[in-house]
Short mmCIF file of C-alpha atoms in Angstrom, two decimals:
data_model
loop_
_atom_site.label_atom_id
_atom_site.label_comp_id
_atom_site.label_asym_id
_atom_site.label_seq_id
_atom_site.Cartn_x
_atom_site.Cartn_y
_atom_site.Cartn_z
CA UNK A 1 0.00 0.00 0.00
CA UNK A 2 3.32 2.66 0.79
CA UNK A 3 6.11 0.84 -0.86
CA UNK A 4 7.29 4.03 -2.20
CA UNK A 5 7.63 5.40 1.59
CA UNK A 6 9.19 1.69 2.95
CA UNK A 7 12.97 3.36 3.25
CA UNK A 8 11.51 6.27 4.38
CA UNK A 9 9.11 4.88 7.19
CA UNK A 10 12.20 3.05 8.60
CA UNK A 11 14.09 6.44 9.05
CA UNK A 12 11.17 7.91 10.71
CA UNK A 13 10.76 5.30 13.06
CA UNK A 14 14.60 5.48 13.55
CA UNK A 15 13.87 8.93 14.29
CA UNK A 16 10.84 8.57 16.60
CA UNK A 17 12.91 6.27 18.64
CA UNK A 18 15.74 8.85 19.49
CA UNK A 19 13.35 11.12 19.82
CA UNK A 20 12.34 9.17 23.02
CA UNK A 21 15.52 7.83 24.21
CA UNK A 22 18.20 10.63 23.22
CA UNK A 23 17.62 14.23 24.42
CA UNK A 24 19.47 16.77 22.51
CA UNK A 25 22.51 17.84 23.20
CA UNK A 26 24.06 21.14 23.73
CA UNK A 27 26.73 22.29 21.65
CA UNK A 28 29.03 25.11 22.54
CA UNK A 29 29.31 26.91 19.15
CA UNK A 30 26.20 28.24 17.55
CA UNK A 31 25.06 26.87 14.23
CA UNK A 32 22.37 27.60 11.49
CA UNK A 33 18.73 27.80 11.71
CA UNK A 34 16.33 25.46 9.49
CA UNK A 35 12.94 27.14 8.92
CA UNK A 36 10.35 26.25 7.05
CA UNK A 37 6.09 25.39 6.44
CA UNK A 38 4.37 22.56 7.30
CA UNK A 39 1.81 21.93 4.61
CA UNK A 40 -1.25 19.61 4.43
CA UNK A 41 -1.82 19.14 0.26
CA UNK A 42 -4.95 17.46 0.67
CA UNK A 43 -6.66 20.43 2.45
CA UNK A 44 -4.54 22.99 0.12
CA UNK A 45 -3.70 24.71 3.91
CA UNK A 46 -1.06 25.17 6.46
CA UNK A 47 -0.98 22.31 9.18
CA UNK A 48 -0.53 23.24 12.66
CA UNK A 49 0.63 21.67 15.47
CA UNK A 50 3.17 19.24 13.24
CA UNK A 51 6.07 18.09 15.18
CA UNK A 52 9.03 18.59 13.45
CA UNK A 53 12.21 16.58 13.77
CA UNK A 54 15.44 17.20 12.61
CA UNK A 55 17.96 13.98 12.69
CA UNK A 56 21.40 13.23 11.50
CA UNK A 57 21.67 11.36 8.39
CA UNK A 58 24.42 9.26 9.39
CA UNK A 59 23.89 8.87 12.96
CA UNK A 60 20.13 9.23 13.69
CA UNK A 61 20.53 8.32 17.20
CA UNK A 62 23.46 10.79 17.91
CA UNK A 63 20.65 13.84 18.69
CA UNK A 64 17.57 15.15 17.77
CA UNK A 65 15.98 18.50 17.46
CA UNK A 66 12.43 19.35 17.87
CA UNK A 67 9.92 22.15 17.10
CA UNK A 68 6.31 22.14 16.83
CA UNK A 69 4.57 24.38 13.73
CA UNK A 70 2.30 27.31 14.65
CA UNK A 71 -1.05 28.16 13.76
CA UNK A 72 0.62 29.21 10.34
CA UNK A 73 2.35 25.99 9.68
CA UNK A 74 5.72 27.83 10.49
CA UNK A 75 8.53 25.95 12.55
CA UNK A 76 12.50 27.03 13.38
CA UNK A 77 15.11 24.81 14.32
CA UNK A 78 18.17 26.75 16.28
CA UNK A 79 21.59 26.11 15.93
CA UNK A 80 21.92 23.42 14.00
CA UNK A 81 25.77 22.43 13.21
CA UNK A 82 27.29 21.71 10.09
CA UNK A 83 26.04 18.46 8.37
CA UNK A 84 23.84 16.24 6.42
CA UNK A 85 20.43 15.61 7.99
CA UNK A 86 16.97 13.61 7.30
CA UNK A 87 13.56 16.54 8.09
CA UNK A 88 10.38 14.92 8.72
CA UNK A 89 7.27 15.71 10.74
CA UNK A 90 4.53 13.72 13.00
CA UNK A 91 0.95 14.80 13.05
CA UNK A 92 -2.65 12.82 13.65
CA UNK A 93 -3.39 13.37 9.72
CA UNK A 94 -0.92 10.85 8.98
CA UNK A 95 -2.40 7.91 10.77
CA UNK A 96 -5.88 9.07 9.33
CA UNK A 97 -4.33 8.91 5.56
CA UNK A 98 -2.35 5.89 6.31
CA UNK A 99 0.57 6.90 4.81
CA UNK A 100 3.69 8.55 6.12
CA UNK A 101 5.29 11.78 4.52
CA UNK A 102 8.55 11.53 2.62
CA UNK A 103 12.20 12.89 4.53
CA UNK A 104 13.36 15.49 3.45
CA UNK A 105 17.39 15.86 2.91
CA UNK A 106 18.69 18.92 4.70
CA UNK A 107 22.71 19.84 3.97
CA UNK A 108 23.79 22.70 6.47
CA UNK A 109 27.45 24.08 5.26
CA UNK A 110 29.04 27.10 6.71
CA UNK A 111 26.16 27.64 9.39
CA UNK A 112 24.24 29.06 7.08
CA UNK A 113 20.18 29.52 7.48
CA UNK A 114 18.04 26.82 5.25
CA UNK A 115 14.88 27.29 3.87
CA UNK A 116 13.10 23.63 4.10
CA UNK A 117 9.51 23.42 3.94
CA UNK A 118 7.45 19.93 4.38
CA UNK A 119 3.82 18.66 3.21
CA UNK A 120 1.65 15.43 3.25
CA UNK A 121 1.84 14.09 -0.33
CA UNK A 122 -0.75 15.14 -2.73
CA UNK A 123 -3.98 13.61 -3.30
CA UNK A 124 -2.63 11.87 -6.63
CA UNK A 125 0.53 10.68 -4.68
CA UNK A 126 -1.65 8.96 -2.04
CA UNK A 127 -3.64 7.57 -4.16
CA UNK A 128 -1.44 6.20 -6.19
CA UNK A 129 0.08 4.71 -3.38
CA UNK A 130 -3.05 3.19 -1.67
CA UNK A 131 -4.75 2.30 -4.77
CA UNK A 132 -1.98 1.60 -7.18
CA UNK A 133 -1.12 3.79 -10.44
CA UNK A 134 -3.71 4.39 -12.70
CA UNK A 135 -4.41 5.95 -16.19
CA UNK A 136 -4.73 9.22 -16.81
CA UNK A 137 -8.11 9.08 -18.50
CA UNK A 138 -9.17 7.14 -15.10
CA UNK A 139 -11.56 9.27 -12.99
CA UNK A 140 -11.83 6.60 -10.19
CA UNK A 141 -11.79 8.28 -6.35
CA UNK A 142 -10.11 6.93 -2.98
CA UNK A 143 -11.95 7.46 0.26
CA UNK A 144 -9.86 6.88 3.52
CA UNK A 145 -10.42 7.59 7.03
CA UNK A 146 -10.33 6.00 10.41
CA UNK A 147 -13.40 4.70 12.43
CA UNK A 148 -13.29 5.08 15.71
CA UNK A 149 -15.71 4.47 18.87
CA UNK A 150 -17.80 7.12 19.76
CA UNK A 151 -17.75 6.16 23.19
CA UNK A 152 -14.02 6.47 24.10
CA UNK A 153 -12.68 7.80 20.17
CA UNK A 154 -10.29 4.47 20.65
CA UNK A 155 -9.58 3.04 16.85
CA UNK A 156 -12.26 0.42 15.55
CA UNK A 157 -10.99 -2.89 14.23
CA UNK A 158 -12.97 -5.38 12.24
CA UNK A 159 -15.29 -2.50 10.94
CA UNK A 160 -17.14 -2.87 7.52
CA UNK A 161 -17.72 0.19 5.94
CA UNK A 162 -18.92 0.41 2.61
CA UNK A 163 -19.98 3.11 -0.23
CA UNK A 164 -22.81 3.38 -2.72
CA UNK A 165 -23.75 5.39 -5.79
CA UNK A 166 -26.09 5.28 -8.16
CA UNK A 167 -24.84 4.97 -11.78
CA UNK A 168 -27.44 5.88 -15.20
CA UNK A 169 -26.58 4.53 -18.51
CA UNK A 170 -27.66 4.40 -22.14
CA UNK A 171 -28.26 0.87 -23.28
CA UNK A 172 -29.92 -0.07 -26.70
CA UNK A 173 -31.93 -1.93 -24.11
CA UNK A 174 -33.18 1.77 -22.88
CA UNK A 175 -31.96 3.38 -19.54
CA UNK A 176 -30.29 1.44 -17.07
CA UNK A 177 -29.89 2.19 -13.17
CA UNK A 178 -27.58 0.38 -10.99
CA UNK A 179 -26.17 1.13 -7.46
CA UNK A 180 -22.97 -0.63 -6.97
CA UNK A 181 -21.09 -1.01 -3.63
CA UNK A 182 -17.99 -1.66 -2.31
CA UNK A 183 -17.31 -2.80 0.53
CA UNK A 184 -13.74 -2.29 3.28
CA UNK A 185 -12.52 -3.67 6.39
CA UNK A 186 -10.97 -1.76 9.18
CA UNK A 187 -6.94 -2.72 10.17
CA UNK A 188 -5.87 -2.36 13.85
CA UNK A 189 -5.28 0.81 13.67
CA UNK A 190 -9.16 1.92 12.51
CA UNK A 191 -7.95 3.07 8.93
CA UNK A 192 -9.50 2.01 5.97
CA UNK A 193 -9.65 3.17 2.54
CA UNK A 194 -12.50 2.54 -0.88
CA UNK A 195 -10.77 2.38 -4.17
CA UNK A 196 -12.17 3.05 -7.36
CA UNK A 197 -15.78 5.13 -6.14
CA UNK A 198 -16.73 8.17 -8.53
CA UNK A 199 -15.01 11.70 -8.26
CA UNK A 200 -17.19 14.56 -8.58
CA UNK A 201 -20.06 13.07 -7.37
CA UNK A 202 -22.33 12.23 -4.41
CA UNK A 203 -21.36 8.71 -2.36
CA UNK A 204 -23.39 7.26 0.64
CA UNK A 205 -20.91 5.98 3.35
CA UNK A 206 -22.41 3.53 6.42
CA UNK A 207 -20.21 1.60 9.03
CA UNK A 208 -21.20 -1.14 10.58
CA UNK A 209 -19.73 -3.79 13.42
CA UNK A 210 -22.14 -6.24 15.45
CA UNK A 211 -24.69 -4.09 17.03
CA UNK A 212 -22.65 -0.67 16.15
CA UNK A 213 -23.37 1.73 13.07
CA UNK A 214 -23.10 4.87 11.39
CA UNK A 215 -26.22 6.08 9.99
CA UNK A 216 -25.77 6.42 5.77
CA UNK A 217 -24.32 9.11 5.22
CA UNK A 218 -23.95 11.64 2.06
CA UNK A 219 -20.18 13.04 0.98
CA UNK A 220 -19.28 14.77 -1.94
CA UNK A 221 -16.23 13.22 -3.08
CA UNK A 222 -13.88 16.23 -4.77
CA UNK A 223 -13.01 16.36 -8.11
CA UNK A 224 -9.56 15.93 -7.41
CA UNK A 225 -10.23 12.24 -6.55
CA UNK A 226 -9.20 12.15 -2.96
CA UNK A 227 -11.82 12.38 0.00
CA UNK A 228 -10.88 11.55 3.85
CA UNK A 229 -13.55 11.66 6.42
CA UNK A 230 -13.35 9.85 10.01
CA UNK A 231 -16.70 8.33 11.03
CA UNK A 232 -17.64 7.33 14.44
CA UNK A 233 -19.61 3.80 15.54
CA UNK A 234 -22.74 4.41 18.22
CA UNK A 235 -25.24 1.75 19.57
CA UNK A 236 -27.39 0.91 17.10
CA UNK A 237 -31.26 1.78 16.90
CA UNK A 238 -33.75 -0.69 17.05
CA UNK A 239 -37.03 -0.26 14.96
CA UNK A 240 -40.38 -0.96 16.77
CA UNK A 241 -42.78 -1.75 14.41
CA UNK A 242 -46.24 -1.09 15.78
CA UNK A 243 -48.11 -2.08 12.73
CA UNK A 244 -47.89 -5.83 11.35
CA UNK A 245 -48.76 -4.94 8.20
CA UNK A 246 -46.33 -1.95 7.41
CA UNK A 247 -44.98 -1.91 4.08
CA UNK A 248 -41.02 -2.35 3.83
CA UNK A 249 -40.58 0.91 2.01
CA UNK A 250 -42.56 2.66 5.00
CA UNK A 251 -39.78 1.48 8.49
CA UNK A 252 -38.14 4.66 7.90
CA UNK A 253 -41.02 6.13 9.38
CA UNK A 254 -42.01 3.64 12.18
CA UNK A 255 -41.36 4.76 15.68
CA UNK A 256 -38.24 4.35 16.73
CA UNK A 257 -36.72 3.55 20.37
CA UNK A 258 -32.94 5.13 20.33
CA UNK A 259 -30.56 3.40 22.63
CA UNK A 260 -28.72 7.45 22.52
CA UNK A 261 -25.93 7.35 25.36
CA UNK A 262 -27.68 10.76 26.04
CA UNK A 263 -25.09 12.66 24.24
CA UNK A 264 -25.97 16.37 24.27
CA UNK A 265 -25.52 18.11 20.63
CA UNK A 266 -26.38 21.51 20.36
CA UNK A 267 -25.77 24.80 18.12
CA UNK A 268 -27.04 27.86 16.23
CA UNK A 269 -29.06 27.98 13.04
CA UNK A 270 -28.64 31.30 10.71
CA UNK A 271 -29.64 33.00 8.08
CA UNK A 272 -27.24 32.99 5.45
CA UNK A 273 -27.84 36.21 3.62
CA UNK A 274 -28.07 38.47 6.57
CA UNK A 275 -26.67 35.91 9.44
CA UNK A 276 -29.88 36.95 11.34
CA UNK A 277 -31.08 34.48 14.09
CA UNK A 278 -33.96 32.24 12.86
CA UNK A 279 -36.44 31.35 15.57
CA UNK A 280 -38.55 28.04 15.19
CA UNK A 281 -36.59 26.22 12.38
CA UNK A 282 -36.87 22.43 13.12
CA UNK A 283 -33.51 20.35 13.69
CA UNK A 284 -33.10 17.39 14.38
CA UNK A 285 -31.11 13.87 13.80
CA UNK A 286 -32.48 11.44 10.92
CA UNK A 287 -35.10 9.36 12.58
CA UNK A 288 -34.18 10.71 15.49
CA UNK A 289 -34.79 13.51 18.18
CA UNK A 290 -36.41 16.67 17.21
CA UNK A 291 -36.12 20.41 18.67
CA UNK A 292 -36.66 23.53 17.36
CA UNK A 293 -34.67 26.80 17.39
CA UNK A 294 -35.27 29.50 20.02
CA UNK A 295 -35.64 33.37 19.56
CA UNK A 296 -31.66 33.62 19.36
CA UNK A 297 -31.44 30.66 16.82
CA UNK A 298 -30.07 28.28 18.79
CA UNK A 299 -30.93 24.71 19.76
CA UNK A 300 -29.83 21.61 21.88
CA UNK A 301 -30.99 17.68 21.68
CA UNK A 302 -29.85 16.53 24.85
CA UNK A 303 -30.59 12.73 23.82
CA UNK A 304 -28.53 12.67 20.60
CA UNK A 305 -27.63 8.89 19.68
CA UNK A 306 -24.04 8.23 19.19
CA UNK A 307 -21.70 8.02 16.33
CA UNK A 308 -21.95 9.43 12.91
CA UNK A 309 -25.74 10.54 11.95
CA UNK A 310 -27.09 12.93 9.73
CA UNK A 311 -28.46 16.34 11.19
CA UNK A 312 -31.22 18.11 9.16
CA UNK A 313 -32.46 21.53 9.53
CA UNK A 314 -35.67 22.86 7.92
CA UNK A 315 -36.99 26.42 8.32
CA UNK A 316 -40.19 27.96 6.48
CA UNK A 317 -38.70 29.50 3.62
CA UNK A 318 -36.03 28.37 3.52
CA UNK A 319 -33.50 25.54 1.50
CA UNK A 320 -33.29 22.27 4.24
CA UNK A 321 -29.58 21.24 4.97
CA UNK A 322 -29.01 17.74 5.23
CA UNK A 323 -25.33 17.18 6.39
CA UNK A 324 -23.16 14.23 8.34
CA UNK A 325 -22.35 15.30 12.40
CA UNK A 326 -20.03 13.55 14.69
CA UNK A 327 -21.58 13.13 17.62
CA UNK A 328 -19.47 12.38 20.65
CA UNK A 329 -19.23 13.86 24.02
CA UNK A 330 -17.65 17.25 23.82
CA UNK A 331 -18.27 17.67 19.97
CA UNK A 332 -18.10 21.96 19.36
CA UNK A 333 -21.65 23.20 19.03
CA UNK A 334 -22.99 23.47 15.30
CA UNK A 335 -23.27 26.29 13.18
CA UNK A 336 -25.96 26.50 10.28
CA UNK A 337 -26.40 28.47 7.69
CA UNK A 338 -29.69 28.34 5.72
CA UNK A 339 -30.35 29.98 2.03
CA UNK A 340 -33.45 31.15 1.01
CA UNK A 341 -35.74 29.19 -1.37
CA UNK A 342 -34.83 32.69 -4.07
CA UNK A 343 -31.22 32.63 -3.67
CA UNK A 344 -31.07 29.07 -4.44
CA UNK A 345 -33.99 28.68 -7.18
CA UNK A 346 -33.56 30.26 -10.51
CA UNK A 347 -36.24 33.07 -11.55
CA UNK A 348 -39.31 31.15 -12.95
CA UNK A 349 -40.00 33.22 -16.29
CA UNK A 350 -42.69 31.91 -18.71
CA UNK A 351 -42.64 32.27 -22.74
CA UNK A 352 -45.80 31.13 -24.64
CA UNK A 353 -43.41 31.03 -27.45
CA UNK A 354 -41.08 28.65 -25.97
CA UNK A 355 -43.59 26.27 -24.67
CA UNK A 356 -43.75 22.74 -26.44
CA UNK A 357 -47.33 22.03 -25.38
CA UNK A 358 -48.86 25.33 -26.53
CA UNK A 359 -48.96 24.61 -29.89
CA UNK A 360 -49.96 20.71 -28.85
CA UNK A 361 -47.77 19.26 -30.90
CA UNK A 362 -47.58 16.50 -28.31
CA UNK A 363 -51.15 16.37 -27.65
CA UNK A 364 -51.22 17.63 -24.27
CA UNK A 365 -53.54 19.87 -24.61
CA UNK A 366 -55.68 17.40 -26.01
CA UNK A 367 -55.64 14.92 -23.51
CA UNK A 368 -56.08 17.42 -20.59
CA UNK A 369 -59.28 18.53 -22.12
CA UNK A 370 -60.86 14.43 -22.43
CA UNK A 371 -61.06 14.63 -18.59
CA UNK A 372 -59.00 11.32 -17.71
CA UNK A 373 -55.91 11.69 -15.74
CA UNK A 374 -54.44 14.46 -13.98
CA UNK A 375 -52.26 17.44 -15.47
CA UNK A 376 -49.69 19.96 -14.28
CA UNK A 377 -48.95 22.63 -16.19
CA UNK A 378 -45.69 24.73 -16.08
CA UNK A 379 -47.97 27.75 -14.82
CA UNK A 380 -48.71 25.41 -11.38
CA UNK A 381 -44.93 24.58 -11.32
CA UNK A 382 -44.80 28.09 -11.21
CA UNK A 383 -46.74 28.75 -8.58
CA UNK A 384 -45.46 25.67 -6.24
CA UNK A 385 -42.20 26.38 -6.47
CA UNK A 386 -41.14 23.25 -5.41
CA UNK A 387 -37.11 22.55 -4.35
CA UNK A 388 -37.20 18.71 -6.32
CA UNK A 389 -39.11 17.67 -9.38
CA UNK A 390 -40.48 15.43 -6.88
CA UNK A 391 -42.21 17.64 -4.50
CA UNK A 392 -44.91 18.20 -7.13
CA UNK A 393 -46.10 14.60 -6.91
CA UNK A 394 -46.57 15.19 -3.03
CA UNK A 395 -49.66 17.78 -4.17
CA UNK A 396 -51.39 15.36 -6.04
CA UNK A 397 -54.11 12.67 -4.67
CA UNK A 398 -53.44 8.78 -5.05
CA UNK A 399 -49.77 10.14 -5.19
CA UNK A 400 -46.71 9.49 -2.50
CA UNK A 401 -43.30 9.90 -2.41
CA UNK A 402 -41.58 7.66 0.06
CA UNK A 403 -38.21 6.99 1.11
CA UNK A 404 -37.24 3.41 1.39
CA UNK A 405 -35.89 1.49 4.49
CA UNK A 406 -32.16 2.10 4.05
CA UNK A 407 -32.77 6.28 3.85
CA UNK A 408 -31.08 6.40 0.64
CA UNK A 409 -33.68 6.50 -2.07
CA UNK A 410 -36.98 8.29 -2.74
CA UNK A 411 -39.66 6.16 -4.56
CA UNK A 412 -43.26 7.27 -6.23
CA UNK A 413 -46.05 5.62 -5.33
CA UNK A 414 -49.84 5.80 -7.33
CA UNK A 415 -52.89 4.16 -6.27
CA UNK A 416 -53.11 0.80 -8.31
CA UNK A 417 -56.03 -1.58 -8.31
CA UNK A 418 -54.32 -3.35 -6.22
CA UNK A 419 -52.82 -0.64 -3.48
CA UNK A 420 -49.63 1.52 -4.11
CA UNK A 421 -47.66 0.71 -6.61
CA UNK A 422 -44.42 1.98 -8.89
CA UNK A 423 -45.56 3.76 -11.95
CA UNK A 424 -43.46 3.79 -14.99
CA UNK A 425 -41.90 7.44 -16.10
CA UNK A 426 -42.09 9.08 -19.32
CA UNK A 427 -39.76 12.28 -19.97
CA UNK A 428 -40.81 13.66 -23.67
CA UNK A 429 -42.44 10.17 -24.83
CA UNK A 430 -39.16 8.12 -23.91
CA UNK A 431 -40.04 5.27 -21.24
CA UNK A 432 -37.66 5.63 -18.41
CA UNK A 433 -37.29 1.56 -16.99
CA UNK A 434 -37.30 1.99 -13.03
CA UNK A 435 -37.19 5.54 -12.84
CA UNK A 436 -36.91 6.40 -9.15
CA UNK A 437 -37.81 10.10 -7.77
CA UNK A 438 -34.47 10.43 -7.32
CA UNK A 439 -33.91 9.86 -10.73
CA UNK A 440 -36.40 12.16 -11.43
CA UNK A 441 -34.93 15.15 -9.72
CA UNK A 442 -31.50 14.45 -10.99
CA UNK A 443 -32.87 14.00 -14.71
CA UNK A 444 -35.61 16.98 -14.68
CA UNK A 445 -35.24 20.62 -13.04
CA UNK A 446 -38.90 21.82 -12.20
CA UNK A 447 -37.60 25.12 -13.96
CA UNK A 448 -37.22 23.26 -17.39
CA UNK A 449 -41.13 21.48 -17.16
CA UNK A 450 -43.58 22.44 -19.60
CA UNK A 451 -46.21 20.01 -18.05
CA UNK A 452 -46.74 16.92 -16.32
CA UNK A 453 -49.46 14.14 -16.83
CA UNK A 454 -50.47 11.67 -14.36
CA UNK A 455 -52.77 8.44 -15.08
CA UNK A 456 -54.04 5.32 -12.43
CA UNK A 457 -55.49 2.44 -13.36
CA UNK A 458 -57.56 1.74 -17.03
CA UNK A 459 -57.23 5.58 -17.70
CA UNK A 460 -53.61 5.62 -19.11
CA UNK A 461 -53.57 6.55 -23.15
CA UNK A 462 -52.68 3.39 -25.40
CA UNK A 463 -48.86 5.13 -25.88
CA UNK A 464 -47.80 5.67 -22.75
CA UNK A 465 -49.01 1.57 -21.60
CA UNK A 466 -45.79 -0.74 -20.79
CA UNK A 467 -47.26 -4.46 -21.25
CA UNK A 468 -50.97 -4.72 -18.47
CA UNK A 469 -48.80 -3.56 -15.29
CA UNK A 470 -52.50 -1.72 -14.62
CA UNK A 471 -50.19 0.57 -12.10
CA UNK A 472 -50.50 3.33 -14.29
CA UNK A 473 -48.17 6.36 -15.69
CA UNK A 474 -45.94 9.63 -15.29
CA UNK A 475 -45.33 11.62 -18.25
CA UNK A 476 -43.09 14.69 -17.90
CA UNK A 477 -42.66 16.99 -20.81
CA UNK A 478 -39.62 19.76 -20.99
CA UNK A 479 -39.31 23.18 -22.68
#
């Protein structure tokens, strides 16, 4: 996994050992100074609080000198005599990237000052190393981190953690969807790391050991290819299912008994554009405890469960903000920052010249007047203003959207002969094959519909039928 940093490792073990058995020595003549900046490449900032080491090359356990970087990154090393030396540095991020940083050779030569500064490899470097060298052309992303216990923060062994996406593509069969997974172990030490997940995108983390989880969580992998994130394992909650004949798709909302630890989590909700207090916006862990914000914008769940869950805040008005929280005693209260529903929504404007459907050329117009079915048009859009393409279906009767057991997707629902059911998905006369409202959201902006037509049961038009599924259809049009 660091063959490139084997040699190395061994010198900065060699060095960590002197560093415990040898104190430095004084010397009677005064030498140079090495100076430098710590530098973390994978958060593109300065790293504070890095221990620096200097060592002899030759004779590593001869003496050692020591300095620790400043808020800045910056260190100095004093009188330092003539010589060659190895430069390195110890900090937490290390263990958490599994990988140790490179010496540095220093040559000091008529006690004069030396510029030296230091850095943990680059994403690409790391990557390589952990994942082995890949093509250029290859977009695949690493994750790493280190699970810990949220209980003590001691390193988990023996943890699964694994990562899921979902993947659309073109087939001459029609549209495909797929969610693949892969799946790590923790080592000793916690660490763990997911070759080969998608960069740029959106990536749905969960650890899990015995009776200890994370809840799923969302990340947004970088670009760059490289994402760490430490996650934290808490008792796991147990679903009490009060109703025998609950659909699957419905546990996420069954009540729920939390076995929390009685971790207190607390902070301050805002909003963004004027960072003005807001009073009575709802936050609260996934399936979880609820509270809402006071007059000063701030709120506490003194029953959080522990580990990693996902905190969501939701104010009227206002975008919700769905985002991963550590919690674990002591964790630093929580700042917020909500957007408004205008700064994050484009400007609805409507052009009878630019709509599809006004000239009927796809028979909408048609259709809506025969009475069967129900129809959206873009000026009800307009007037919802929903945040998801999928919020509109939430307005309509016979219609749900429901999130399935695991959290992780959102599924439509009409009112078949035969109870609830999965419709099948039209966008501009193309069948979309198990279309999820996910799918839907990611596929369709409610900014670019020019209408939408929904049909249950024997009222679906002969075109959009797939074989006598009876469940019925969606049919989304676009400007």
């Amino acid at each position: 996994m660091t063959r490139w940093l084997g040699p190395l490792l061994f010198l900065a073990l060699l060095a960590r050992l002197a560093a415990a058995q040898t104190p430095a020595t004084t010397r009677a003549a005064p030498g140079a100074t090495v100076s430098g900046v710590v530098r973390d490449s994978v958060a593109h900032t300065s790293l504070a609080g890095a221990v620096v080491q200097l060592v002899p090359a030759d004779n590593s356990a001869s003496f050692i000198l020591t300095a620790v970087s400043d808020s800045l990154g910056r260190f100095t090393l004093g009188d330092v005599p003539d010589g060659r030396y190895k430069l390195g540095f110890i900090h937490p991020m290390l263990d958490s990237l599994g990988v140790e940083p490179p010496l540095r050779d220093v040559y000091v030569n008529d006690r004069r000052s030396v510029r030296a500064d230091l850095g943990i490899p680059s994403p690409a470097r790391i990557r390589a190393a952990i994942c082995g060298t890949r093509p250029a052309t290859d977009s695949g992303a690493v994750i790493v981190g280190v699970v810990r216990d949220a209980r003590d923060g001691a390193p988990a062994a023996g943890v699964s953690v694994s990562a899921e996406w979902f993947e659309v593509s073109f087939t001459p069969q029609g549209l495909v969807r797929r969610i693949p997974r892969l799946v790590a172990t923790t080592g000793e030490n916690g660490w763990f790391a997911i070759c080969n997940v998608p960069s740029a995108g959106i990536v749905a983390l969960h650890a899990s050991r015995g009776t200890d989880s994370t809840d799923l969580i969302e990340v947004q992998v970088p670009a760059e290819g490289f994402l760490r994130r430490e996650l934290y394992l808490g008792p796991a909650r147990t679903v009490i299912i009060r109703d025998t004949a609950l659909r699957v798709d419905s546990l996420a909302r069954a009540p729920r008994r939390l076995n929390t630890g009685n971790i207190r989590l607390s902070g301050t909700v805002i909003a963004a554009a004027r960072a003005r207090p807001l009073a009575g916006a709802q936050v609260g862990v996934a399936d979880g405890p609820q509270t809402r914000t006071n007059a000063s914008g701030e709120w506490t769940i003194i029953d959080a469960p522990a580990g990693t869950r996902m905190l969501e805040v939701r104010a009227l008005g206002f975008y919700p903000e769905r985002r991963p929280v550590d919690v674990v005693a002591g964790a630093p209260p929580i700042r917020v920052a909500l957007s408004t529903l205008k700064a994050v929504l484009d400007t609805v404007r409507i052009s009878a010249s630019r709509i599809r459907y006004d000239r009927d050329r796809n028979g909408f117009q048609q259709r809506r007047r025969s009475g069967f079915g129900r129809y959206l048009t873009q000026q009800d859009v307009a007037r919802w203003r929903p945040i998801d393409t999928s919020d509109l279906f939430r307005l309509v009767p016979g219609v749900r959207v429901e999130r399935s057991s695991n959290g992780f997707e959102k599924h439509i629902l009409i009112r078949g002969p035969f109870g609830m059911c999965s419709p099948t998905v039209y966008v501009d006369d193309h069948a979309m094959n198990n279309f999820t409202a996910d799918d839907i959201d990611s596929w369709v902006s409610p900014k670019d519909i020019a209408g939408i037509e929904i049909y249950t049961g024997a009222g679906v038009p002969a075109q959009f039928q797939q074989g006598l599924s009876g469940c019925g259809s969606i049919v989304i049009w676009t400007k």
